[in-house]
Coordinates of C-alpha atoms in Angstrom, one line a residue:
M1 CA 23.6 156.8 37.4
K2 CA 23.1 153.0 38.4
A3 CA 25.9 151.5 40.6
T4 CA 26.9 147.9 39.7
G5 CA 29.4 147.3 42.4
V6 CA 32.0 146.0 39.8
I7 CA 35.4 147.4 40.2
R8 CA 38.0 146.9 37.5
R9 CA 41.9 147.8 37.5
I10 CA 43.2 149.6 34.3
D11 CA 46.1 147.5 32.9
D12 CA 49.5 149.0 31.9
L13 CA 48.2 149.8 28.3
G14 CA 45.0 151.8 29.8
R15 CA 42.5 148.9 28.9
V16 CA 39.6 148.2 31.2
V17 CA 37.5 145.2 30.8
I18 CA 33.7 145.6 30.7
P19 CA 32.1 142.7 32.5
K20 CA 30.4 140.2 30.3
E21 CA 27.1 140.6 32.1
I22 CA 26.9 144.4 31.4
R23 CA 28.1 143.9 27.8
K24 CA 25.2 141.2 27.4
N25 CA 22.6 143.7 29.1
L26 CA 23.8 146.5 26.9
R27 CA 24.1 144.4 23.7
I28 CA 27.8 145.5 23.3
K29 CA 29.6 143.2 21.0
E30 CA 33.1 142.6 20.1
G31 CA 33.9 145.1 17.6
D32 CA 31.3 147.7 18.5
N33 CA 32.3 151.3 19.0
L34 CA 32.1 153.1 22.3
E35 CA 31.9 156.9 22.6
I36 CA 33.7 158.4 25.5
F37 CA 32.5 161.3 27.5
V38 CA 34.0 163.2 30.4
Q39 CA 31.7 165.0 32.8
N40 CA 33.4 166.6 36.0
E41 CA 35.3 163.6 37.4
E42 CA 33.5 160.9 35.5
V43 CA 34.4 158.9 32.4
I44 CA 31.1 157.7 30.7
L45 CA 31.2 155.0 28.0
K46 CA 28.2 155.0 25.5
K47 CA 27.6 152.7 22.6
Y48 CA 28.1 154.6 19.6
S49 CA 25.6 154.7 16.6
M50 CA 26.0 156.7 13.3
M51 CA 22.3 156.7 13.2
N52 CA 21.9 158.8 16.5
K53 CA 22.9 162.0 14.6
I54 CA 20.0 161.6 12.0
N55 CA 17.1 160.5 14.1
D56 CA 15.0 163.7 13.1
L57 CA 15.7 163.1 9.5
A58 CA 14.8 159.3 9.9
Q59 CA 11.5 160.3 11.5
E60 CA 10.7 162.9 8.8
L61 CA 11.4 160.2 6.2
T62 CA 9.4 157.6 7.6
D63 CA 6.4 160.3 8.1
A64 CA 6.7 161.4 4.4
I65 CA 6.7 157.7 3.1
Y66 CA 3.8 156.7 5.1
T67 CA 1.6 159.5 3.8
F68 CA 2.3 158.0 0.3
M69 CA 2.5 154.2 1.0
K70 CA 0.0 153.8 3.9
H71 CA 2.2 151.0 5.3
S72 CA 4.1 150.9 8.7
I73 CA 7.7 152.0 8.0
F74 CA 10.6 151.5 10.4
I75 CA 14.0 152.7 10.6
T76 CA 16.5 150.9 13.0
D77 CA 20.1 151.1 14.0
T78 CA 21.9 147.9 15.1
D79 CA 20.2 148.1 18.6
N80 CA 16.7 150.1 18.3
V81 CA 13.9 151.3 16.2
I82 CA 14.8 154.8 15.8
A83 CA 12.0 156.1 13.6
A84 CA 8.6 154.7 12.8
S85 CA 5.3 155.8 11.1
G86 CA 1.8 154.1 10.9
P87 CA -0.5 152.3 13.1
L88 CA 2.4 150.3 14.7
K89 CA 4.4 153.4 15.7
K90 CA 3.8 153.6 19.4
E91 CA 4.1 149.9 19.9
Y92 CA 7.7 149.7 18.4
L93 CA 9.3 153.2 18.5
G94 CA 12.3 153.1 20.8
K95 CA 12.3 149.3 21.4
S96 CA 15.2 146.9 21.1
I97 CA 15.2 145.2 17.8
S98 CA 15.1 141.3 17.7
D99 CA 18.0 139.0 17.2
F100 CA 16.5 138.2 13.6
I101 CA 16.6 142.0 12.7
T102 CA 20.1 142.3 14.1
D103 CA 21.3 139.2 12.2
S104 CA 19.5 140.6 8.9
I105 CA 21.7 143.9 9.3
K106 CA 24.9 141.7 9.7
R107 CA 24.0 139.8 6.7
R108 CA 23.2 143.1 4.7
D109 CA 19.7 141.6 3.7
R110 CA 17.6 143.2 1.1
M111 CA 14.5 141.1 0.6
I112 CA 10.7 140.9 -0.1
Q113 CA 8.6 138.6 2.2
N114 CA 5.4 138.9 0.1
H115 CA 3.5 136.1 1.8
F116 CA 2.2 136.8 5.4
K117 CA 4.8 135.3 7.8
E118 CA 5.7 135.7 11.4
L119 CA 8.1 138.7 12.1
S120 CA 10.1 139.2 15.1
L121 CA 10.6 143.1 14.9
T122 CA 11.7 143.6 18.5
I123 CA 12.6 141.6 21.4
D124 CA 9.6 139.5 22.7
T125 CA 7.1 140.6 20.0
N126 CA 6.0 138.9 16.8
L127 CA 3.8 140.1 14.2
T128 CA 2.2 138.2 11.2
C129 CA 2.8 140.4 8.0
S130 CA 4.2 140.8 4.6
Y131 CA 7.4 142.9 4.6
V132 CA 10.4 144.4 2.9
M133 CA 13.6 145.2 4.2
S134 CA 16.7 147.0 3.1
T135 CA 20.3 147.3 5.0
I136 CA 21.5 150.7 5.5
L137 CA 25.3 151.0 4.9
A138 CA 27.8 153.6 5.8
S139 CA 31.6 153.6 5.3
G140 CA 31.3 149.9 4.1
E141 CA 29.5 148.9 7.5
A142 CA 25.8 147.8 7.9
I143 CA 24.5 150.2 10.4
G144 CA 20.8 149.8 10.3
M145 CA 17.7 148.4 8.5
I146 CA 14.6 150.1 6.6
L147 CA 11.4 147.9 7.1
I148 CA 8.1 148.4 5.4
I149 CA 5.5 146.2 7.0
S150 CA 1.7 145.5 6.0
E151 CA -0.7 143.4 8.2
D152 CA -3.3 143.2 5.6
E153 CA -1.7 143.4 2.0
K154 CA 1.0 141.6 0.3
L155 CA 4.0 143.9 -0.2
G156 CA 5.9 143.8 -3.7
E157 CA 8.4 145.3 -5.9
S158 CA 7.2 148.9 -5.5
E159 CA 7.7 148.9 -1.5
M160 CA 11.1 147.1 -2.2
Q161 CA 12.1 149.9 -4.5
M162 CA 11.2 152.5 -1.9
A163 CA 13.0 150.8 0.9
S164 CA 16.1 150.7 -1.4
I165 CA 15.8 154.3 -2.3
V166 CA 15.6 155.3 1.5
S167 CA 18.6 153.1 2.4
S168 CA 20.5 154.6 -0.4
F169 CA 19.6 158.2 0.6
M170 CA 20.6 157.3 4.2
T171 CA 23.9 155.9 3.0
K172 CA 24.7 159.0 0.9
Y173 CA 23.6 161.3 3.8
L174 CA 25.8 159.6 6.3
E175 CA 28.8 159.5 4.2
Q176 CA 28.9 163.2 3.6

């Protein structure tokens, strides 16, 4: 565990303020859920993601779709690429998503970019590609994104349908 040197007092309602710099570094925003753990004498706060409980399923889905479509496919939560298949897997799996993808999730985007355009998938990376994206919803909240990317072919309606099917499946799975 890394010490920050920050000390905060708990107020009369049991609240504690997490410093702005820590929230910024961990990408914790107003309205985000935090999971609370107790270990020995320590209270541990962790940013909560519904998607964490389905990482294995997400990876199996991307692998299955890649064998059929032969385009890179990514599944994200609101912070990271949690599953990936295809030639770009090693470069992007586990990386923090870009502000563009975060904003697309918040807007609940579902779109086809069938012309080659620069895409910022993760922080500090840009990729010229054609792509489709479909937001994953659970309990009415936007919690992630499905992206199918091609660096050499224009993507179209069949890839958009696949992304929509996967996001719908994940929505139904998470709401069970």
